[in-house]
XYZ file of C-alpha atoms in Angstrom:
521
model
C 19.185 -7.059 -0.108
C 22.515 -9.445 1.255
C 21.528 -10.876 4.908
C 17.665 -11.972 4.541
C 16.907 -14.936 5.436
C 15.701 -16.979 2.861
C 12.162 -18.411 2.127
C 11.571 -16.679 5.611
C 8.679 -14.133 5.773
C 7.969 -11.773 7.891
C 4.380 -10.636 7.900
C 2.772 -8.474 10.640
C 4.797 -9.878 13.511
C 4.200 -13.689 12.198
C 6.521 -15.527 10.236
C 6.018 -17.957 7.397
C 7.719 -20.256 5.563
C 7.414 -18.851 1.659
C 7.893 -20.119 -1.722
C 7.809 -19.243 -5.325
C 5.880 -21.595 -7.583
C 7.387 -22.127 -10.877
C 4.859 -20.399 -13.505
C 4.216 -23.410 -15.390
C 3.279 -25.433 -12.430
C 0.927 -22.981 -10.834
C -2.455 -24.759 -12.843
C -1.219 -28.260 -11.154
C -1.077 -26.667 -7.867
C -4.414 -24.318 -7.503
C -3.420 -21.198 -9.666
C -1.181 -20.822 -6.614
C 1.682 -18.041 -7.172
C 3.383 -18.815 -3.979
C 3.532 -21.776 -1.078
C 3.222 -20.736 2.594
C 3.577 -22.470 5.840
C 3.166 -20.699 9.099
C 5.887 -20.738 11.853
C 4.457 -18.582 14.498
C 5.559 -14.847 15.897
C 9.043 -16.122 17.782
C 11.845 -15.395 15.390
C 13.776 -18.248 17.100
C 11.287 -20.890 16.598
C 10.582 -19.687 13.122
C 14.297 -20.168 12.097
C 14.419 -23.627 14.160
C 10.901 -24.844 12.036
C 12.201 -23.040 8.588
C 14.498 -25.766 7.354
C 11.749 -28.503 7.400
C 9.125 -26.731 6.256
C 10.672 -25.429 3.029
C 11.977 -29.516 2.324
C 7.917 -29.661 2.874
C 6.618 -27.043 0.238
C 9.979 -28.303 -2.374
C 8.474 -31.502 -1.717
C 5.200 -29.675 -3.020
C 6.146 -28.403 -6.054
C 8.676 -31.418 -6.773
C 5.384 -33.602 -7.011
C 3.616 -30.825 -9.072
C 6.451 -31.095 -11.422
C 6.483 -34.871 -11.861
C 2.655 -34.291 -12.628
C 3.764 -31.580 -15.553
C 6.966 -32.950 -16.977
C 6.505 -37.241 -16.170
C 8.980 -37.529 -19.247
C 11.439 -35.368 -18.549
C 14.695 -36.040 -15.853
C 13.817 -33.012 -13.832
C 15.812 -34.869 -10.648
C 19.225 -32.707 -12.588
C 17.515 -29.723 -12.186
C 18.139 -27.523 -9.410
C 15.309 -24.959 -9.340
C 16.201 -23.832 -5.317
C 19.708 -24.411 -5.214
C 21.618 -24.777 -1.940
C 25.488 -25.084 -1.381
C 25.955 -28.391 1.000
C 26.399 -26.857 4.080
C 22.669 -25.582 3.822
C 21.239 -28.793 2.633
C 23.264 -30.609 5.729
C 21.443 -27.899 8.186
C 18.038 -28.509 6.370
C 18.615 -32.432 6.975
C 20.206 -31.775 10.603
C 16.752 -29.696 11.182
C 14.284 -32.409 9.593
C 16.021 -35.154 11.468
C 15.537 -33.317 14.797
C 11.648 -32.580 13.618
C 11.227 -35.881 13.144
C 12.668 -37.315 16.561
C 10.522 -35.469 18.020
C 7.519 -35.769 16.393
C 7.879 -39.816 17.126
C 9.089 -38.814 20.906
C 5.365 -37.296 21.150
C 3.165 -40.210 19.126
C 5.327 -43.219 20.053
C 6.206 -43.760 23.666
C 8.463 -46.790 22.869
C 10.760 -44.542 20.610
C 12.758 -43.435 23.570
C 13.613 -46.790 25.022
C 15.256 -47.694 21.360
C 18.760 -47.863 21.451
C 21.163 -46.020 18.670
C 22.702 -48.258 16.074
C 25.963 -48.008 16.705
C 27.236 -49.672 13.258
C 25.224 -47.016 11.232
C 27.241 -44.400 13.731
C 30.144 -45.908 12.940
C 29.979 -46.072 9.438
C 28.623 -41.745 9.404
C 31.617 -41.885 11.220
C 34.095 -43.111 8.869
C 32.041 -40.905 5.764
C 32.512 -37.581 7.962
C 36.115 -38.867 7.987
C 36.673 -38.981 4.095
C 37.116 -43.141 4.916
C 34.374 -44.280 2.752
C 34.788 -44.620 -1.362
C 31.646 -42.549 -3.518
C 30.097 -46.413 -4.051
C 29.680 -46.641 0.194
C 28.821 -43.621 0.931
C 25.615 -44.035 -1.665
C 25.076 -46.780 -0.035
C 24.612 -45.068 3.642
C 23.217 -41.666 2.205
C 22.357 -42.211 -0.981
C 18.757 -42.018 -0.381
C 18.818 -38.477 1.699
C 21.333 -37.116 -1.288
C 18.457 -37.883 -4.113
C 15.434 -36.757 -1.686
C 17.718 -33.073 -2.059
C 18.040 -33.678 -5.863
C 14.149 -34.134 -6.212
C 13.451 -31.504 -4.167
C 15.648 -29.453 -6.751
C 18.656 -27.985 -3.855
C 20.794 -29.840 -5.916
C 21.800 -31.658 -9.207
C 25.168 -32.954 -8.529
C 25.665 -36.215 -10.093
C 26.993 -39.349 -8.707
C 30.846 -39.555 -8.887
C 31.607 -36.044 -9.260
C 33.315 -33.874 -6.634
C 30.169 -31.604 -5.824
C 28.193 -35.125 -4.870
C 30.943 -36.409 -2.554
C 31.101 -33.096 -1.080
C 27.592 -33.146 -0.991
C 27.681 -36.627 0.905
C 30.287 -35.959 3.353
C 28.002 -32.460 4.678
C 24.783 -34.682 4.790
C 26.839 -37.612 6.661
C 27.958 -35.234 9.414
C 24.321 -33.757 9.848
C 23.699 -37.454 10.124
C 26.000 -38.332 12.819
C 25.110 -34.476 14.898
C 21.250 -35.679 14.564
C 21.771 -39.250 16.160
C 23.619 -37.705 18.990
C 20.881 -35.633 20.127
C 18.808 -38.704 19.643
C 21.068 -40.246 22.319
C 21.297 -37.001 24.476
C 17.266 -36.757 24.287
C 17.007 -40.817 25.058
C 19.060 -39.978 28.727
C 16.826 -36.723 29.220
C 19.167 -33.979 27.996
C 17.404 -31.489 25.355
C 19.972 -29.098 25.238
C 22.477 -30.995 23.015
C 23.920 -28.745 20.424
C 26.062 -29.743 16.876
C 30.036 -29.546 16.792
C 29.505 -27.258 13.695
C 27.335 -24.103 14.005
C 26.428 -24.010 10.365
C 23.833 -26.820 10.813
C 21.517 -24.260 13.305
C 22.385 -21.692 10.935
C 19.288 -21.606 8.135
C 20.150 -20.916 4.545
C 20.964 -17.228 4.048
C 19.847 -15.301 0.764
C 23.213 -13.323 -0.240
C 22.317 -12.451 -4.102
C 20.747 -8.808 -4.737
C 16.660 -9.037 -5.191
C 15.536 -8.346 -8.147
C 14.178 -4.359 -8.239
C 10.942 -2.889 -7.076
C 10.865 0.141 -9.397
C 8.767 2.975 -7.148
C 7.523 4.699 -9.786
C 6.052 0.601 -10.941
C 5.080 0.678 -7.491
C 2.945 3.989 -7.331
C 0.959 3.460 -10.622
C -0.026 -0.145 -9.609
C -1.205 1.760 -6.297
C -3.291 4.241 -8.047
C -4.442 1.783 -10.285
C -5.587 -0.672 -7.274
C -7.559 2.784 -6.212
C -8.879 3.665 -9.182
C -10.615 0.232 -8.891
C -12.877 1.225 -6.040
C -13.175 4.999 -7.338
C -10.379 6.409 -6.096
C -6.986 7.507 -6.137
C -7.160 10.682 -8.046
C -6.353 13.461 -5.956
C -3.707 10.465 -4.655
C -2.421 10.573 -8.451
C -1.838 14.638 -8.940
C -0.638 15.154 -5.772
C 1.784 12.030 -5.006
C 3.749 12.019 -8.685
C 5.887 14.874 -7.812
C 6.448 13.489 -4.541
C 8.077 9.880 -5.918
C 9.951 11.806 -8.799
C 10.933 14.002 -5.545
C 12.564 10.485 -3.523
C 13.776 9.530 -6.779
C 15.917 12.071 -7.662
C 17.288 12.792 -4.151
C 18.605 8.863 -3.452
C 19.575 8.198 -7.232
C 18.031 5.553 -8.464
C 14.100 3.558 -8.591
C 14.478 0.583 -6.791
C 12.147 0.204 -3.824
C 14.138 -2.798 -2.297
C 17.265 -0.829 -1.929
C 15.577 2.004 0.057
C 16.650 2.400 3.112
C 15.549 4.657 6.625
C 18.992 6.592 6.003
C 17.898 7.711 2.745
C 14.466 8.562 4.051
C 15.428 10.290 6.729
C 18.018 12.570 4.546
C 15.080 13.122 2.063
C 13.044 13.919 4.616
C 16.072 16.525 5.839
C 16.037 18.145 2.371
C 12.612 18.301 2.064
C 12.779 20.491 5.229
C 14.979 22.896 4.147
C 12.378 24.686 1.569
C 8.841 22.940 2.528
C 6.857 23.314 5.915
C 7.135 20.669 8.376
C 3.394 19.413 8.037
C 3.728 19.501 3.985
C 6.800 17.266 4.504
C 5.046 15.266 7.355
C 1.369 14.833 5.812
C 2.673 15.052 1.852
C 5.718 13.557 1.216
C 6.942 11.365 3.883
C 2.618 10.007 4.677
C 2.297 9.271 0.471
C 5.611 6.971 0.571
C 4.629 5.561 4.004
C 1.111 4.241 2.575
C 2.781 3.401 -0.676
C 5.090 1.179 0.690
C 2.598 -0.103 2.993
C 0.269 -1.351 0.042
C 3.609 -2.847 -1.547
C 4.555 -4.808 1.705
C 0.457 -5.711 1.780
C 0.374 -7.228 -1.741
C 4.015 -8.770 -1.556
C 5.960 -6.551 -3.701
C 8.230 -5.777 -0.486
C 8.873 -7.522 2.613
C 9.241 -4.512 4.621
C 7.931 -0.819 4.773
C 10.920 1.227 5.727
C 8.851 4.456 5.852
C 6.831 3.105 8.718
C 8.831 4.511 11.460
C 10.538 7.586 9.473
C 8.499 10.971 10.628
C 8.430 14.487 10.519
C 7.035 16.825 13.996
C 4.765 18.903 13.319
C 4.584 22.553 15.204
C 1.890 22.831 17.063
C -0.396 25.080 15.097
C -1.395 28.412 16.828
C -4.915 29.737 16.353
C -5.921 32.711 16.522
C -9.150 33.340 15.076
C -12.326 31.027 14.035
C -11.825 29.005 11.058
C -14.576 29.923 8.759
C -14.852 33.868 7.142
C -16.961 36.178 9.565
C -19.932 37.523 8.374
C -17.956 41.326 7.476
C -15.542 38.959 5.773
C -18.164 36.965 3.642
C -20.128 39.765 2.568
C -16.904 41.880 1.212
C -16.161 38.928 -1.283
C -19.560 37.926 -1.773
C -20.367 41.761 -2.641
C -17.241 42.085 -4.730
C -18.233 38.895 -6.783
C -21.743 40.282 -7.295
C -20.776 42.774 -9.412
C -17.756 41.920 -10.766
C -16.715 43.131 -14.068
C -13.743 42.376 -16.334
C -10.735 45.060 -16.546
C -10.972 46.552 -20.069
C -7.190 47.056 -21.851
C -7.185 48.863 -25.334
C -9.291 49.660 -27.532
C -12.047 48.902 -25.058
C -11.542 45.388 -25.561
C -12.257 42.804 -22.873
C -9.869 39.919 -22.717
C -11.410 37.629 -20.276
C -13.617 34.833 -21.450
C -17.232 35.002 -20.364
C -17.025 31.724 -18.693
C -13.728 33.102 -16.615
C -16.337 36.001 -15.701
C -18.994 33.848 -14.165
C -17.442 31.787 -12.469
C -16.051 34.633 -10.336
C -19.492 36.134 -9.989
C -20.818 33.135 -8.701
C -18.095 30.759 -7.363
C -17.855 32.612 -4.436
C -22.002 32.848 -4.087
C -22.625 29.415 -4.801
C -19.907 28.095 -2.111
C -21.464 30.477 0.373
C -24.769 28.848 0.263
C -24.006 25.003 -0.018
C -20.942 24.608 1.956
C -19.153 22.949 -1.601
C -15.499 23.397 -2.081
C -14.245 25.682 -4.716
C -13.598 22.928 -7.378
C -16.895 21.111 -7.161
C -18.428 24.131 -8.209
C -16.131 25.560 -11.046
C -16.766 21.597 -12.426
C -21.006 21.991 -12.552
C -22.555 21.461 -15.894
C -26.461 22.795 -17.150
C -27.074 18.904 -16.559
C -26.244 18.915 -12.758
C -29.491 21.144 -12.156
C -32.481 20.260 -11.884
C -36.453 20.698 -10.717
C -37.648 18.594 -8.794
C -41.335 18.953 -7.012
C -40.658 22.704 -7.327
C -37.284 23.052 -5.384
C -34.504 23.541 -7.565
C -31.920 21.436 -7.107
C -27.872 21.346 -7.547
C -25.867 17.961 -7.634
C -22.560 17.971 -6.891
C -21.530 14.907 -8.606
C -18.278 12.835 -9.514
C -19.415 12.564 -13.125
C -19.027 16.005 -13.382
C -14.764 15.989 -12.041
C -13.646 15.167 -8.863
C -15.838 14.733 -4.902
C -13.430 13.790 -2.422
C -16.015 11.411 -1.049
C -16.627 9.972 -4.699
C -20.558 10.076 -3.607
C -22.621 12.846 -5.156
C -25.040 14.720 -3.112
C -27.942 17.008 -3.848
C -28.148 20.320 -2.797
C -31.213 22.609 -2.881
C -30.216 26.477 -4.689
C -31.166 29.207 -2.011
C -33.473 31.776 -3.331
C -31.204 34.668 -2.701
C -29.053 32.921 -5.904
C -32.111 32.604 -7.849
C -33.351 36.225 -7.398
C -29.868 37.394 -8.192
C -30.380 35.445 -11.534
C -28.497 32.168 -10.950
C -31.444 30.259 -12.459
C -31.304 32.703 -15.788
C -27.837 32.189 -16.316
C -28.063 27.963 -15.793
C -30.684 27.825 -17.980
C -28.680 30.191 -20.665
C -25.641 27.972 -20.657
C -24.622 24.891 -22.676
C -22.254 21.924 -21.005
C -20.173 23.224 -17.979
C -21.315 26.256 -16.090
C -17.150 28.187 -15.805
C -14.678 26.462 -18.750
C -15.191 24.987 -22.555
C -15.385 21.787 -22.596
C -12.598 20.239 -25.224
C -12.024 16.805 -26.619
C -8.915 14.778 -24.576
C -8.889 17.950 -22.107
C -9.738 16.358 -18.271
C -12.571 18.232 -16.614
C -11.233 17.790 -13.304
C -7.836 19.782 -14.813
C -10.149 22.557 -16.509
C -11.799 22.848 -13.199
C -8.931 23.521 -11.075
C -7.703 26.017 -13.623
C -10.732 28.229 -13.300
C -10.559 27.672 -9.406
C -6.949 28.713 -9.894
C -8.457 31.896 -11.820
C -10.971 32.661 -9.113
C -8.090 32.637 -6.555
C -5.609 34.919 -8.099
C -8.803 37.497 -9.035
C -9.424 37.165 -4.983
C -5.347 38.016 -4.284
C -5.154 41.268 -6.654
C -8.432 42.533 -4.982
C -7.547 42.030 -1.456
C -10.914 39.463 -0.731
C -8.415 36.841 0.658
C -8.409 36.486 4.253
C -5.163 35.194 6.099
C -5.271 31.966 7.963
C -8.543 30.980 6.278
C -8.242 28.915 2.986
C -11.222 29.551 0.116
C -12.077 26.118 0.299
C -12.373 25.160 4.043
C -13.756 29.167 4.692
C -16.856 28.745 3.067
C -17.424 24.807 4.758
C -17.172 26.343 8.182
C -18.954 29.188 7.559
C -21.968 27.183 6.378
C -21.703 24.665 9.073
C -21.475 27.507 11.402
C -24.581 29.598 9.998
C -26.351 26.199 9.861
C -26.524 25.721 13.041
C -27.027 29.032 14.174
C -30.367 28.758 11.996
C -31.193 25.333 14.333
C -30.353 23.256 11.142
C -29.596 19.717 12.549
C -26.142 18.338 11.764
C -26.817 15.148 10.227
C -28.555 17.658 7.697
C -25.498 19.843 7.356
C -23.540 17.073 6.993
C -25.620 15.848 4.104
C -25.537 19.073 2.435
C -21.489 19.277 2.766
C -20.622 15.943 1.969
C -18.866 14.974 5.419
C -19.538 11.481 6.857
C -21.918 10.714 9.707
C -20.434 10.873 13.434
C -22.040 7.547 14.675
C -23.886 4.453 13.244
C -26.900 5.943 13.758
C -26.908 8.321 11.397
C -26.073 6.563 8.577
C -29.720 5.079 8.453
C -32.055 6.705 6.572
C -31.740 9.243 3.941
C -31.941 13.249 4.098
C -34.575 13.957 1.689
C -35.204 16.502 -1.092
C -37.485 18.492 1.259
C -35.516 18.208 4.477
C -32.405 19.392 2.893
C -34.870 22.147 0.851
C -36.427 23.641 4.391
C -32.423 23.575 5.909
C -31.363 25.791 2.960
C -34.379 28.100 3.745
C -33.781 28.716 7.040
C -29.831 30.006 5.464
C -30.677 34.094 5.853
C -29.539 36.574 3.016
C -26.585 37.977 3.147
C -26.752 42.237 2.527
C -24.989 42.581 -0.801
């Protein structure tokens, strides 16, 4: 990306100096994969303090790589190389650090006159007057600090070191006037030649961030802590979405523009809170986490958004009682449509889960997936209350905590218990070497939908999954169940501190899920 500043980094509002430490010097220097001074939040100052503390950190790694290679004539290699007008700003900028670093421990410094034979002689290098042999004589030194910091391996006698002289003589000279303007009180001297304020700017293409790199290290970072799954299914199309639409996979050449014509597209055939909350909020924390671990220096998706209308409301959020007993009395006695021949081409699995699906979400508040993933092992007895767990082992919880929740009797006198008890690995879909439960899972919650459509048991505005939450909630506390209970039964997190001490027992949650009436199937 032409125009950043280099070794300059820009994190949170604070800048730092940064820089790269050669891979086989990282052992001699802590396992360290980068150097970084701090420079503070003002740009300004940061770009006034840059110069001198990159010469610092070069300095760094130049001694790390005297320590690794003692034998070998790394002064001729130029590992950060910068053209001579850089390295005269970088001296300009550590002379001017220095003069006023002794200005503040030395009070004597400023009655010191200048020498005005060593200003003569800068004077007459600037010029061109002085052969290669003088001028290594008055900047020798300063030229071979640059060469062992690795900004340069121009040798002695060639044209690139005289050049190289003549640029560090003039810094010279600019520096020891401001000494003379600071000695008479007058800080706001600045050089003849703009270039020395100006800090070395990085003008070569970075190297590419591929985004599709980019999300897979993401989702593998999550998968560390137990999540990122949903993150994984749902996010994929959305990157191969940005991808195809700007043309290429290279994170550092993104830009707002092509965000914001994405973002355009996107809203030509999606709804405005699918583009806002789905696409544009996946490649807004993506890019965050990038710009967080250093893969990018900036998140250019921060600031690109999509308004959302205002949603209208018009009715509660959960089903109504008529509503939930239609589908609840529909799945009771659900039977497969027969085709020819009498022959019934649904598989028994495929049957019960849409006789119970609906039943079981009804009385625990679960969503739809977390029950079409249960297995025989996810039930149990335990001091005579009969318990489900809704666990992660078993697919996918959003949470990625299980939770334990008591079967109401109304599912155990409809035969629930029978049917458990009957069955052998997962309760709705055949288990299959290499196939994902969680997949299998959604495919017979995908089943249970469409049966739902055809029949008319879908209710508009009110989603299978978030129905059946509210409606428990709801119910709950119509029974006087408390809602740190309810929450335990649903999964959702505590509202305050509090809550989160203690546990909801066995027989608390068992006496909530009593107090749940029947519903008149």
């Amino acid at each position: 990306m032409a125009g950043k500043v280099r070794y300059l980094l820009n994190r949170n509002g604070r800048y730092f100096a940064r820089l790269v430490v050669p891979a086989d010097l990282r052992k001699i220097l802590g396992d360290k994969t980068e150097l970084r001074t701090p420079l503070g939040p003002d740009y300004r100052t940061a770009l006034k303090l840059l110069p001198g503390a990159v010469a610092e950190l070069q300095h760094q790694i130049g001694q790390a790589e005297r320590k690794a290679h003692p034998q070998t004539a790394i002064r001729h290699v130029a590992r950060y190389p910068l053209m001579p007008k850089e390295i005269a700003a970088v001296n300009y900028a550590e002379r001017l650090s220095f003069d006023e670093l002794i200005r503040n421990t030395d009070p004597r410094y400023a009655n010191m006159g200048i020498d005005d034979q060593f200003a003569e002689r800068l004077r007459d290098a600037r010029s061109g007057k002085l052969d290669d042999d003088e001028l290594r004589q008055l900047i020798g030194r300063r030229i071979e600090r640059y060469r062992t910091l690795g900004n340069t391996s121009a040798e002695y006698g060639t044209p690139e070191w005289r050049e190289l002289a003549i640029a560090i003589s003039l810094s010279e000279y600019e520096a020891l006037a401001r000494t003379a303007e600071r000695n008479d009180g007058d800080w706001a001297g600045q050089p003849a030649l703009p270039h020395l304020t100006t800090p070395p700017v990085e003008t070569m293409e970075l190297p590419p961030v591929k985004l599709r790199r980019l999300f897979a290290d993401y989702i593998a970072s999550r998968s560390l802590v137990g999540k990122g799954t949903e993150a994984n299914r749902r996010w994929l199309p959305v990157i191969d979405s940005l991808i195809k639409h700007i043309g290429h996979d290279d994170a550092q050449k993104l830009t707002k523009a092509d965000l914001r014509g994405w973002r355009d597209a996107l809203m030509t055939k999606l709804a405005p809170k699918t583009v806002s909350d789905v696409y544009l909020a996946s490649v807004r924390t993506i890019l965050q986490w990038a710009v967080t671990n250093d893969r990018l220096e900036i998140n250019v998706a921060a600031n690109v958004r999509q308004e959302v209308p205002k949603k209208v409301r018009n009715r509660e959020k959960g089903y109504t009682l008529t509503e939930a007993t239609h589908i609840l009395a529909a799945a009771k006695v659900y039977v497969p449509p027969v085709h020819d021949f009498a022959h019934v081409q649904e598989a028994p699995l495929t049957i019960a889960a849409k006789r119970w699906t609906s039943l079981l979400c009804a009385f625990s508040g679960a969503r739809v997936v977390e029950i079409t993933q249960l297995r025989k092992q996810d039930f149990r007895d335990e001091s005579g209350v009969y318990v489900m767990r809704i666990s992660p082992d078993a697919g996918t919880v959003k949470t990625g905590l299980y939770r334990d929740v008591p079967v109401h009797s109304q599912l155990i006198d409809m035969g629930f218990r029978d049917f458990v008890d009957q069955s052998d690995g997962p309760l709705f879909y055949i288990a299959q070497t290499g196939r994902s439960p969680v997949r299998a899972a959604r495919t017979v919650a995908a089943y249970v939908g469409k049966w739902m459509h055809a029949n008319d048991l879908t209710v508009a505005s009110v989603a299978p999954n978030h129905g059946w939450r509210h409606r428990f909630k709801t119910v709950g506390r119509e029974a006087g169940i408390q809602d740190r209970v309810l929450d335990a039964l649903t999964g959702h997190a505590s509202t305050t501190a509090g809550d989160a001490y203690g546990d909801v027992t066995i027989a608390t949650k068992a006496k909530a899920i009593a107090k749940l009436p029947n519903y008149d199937l």
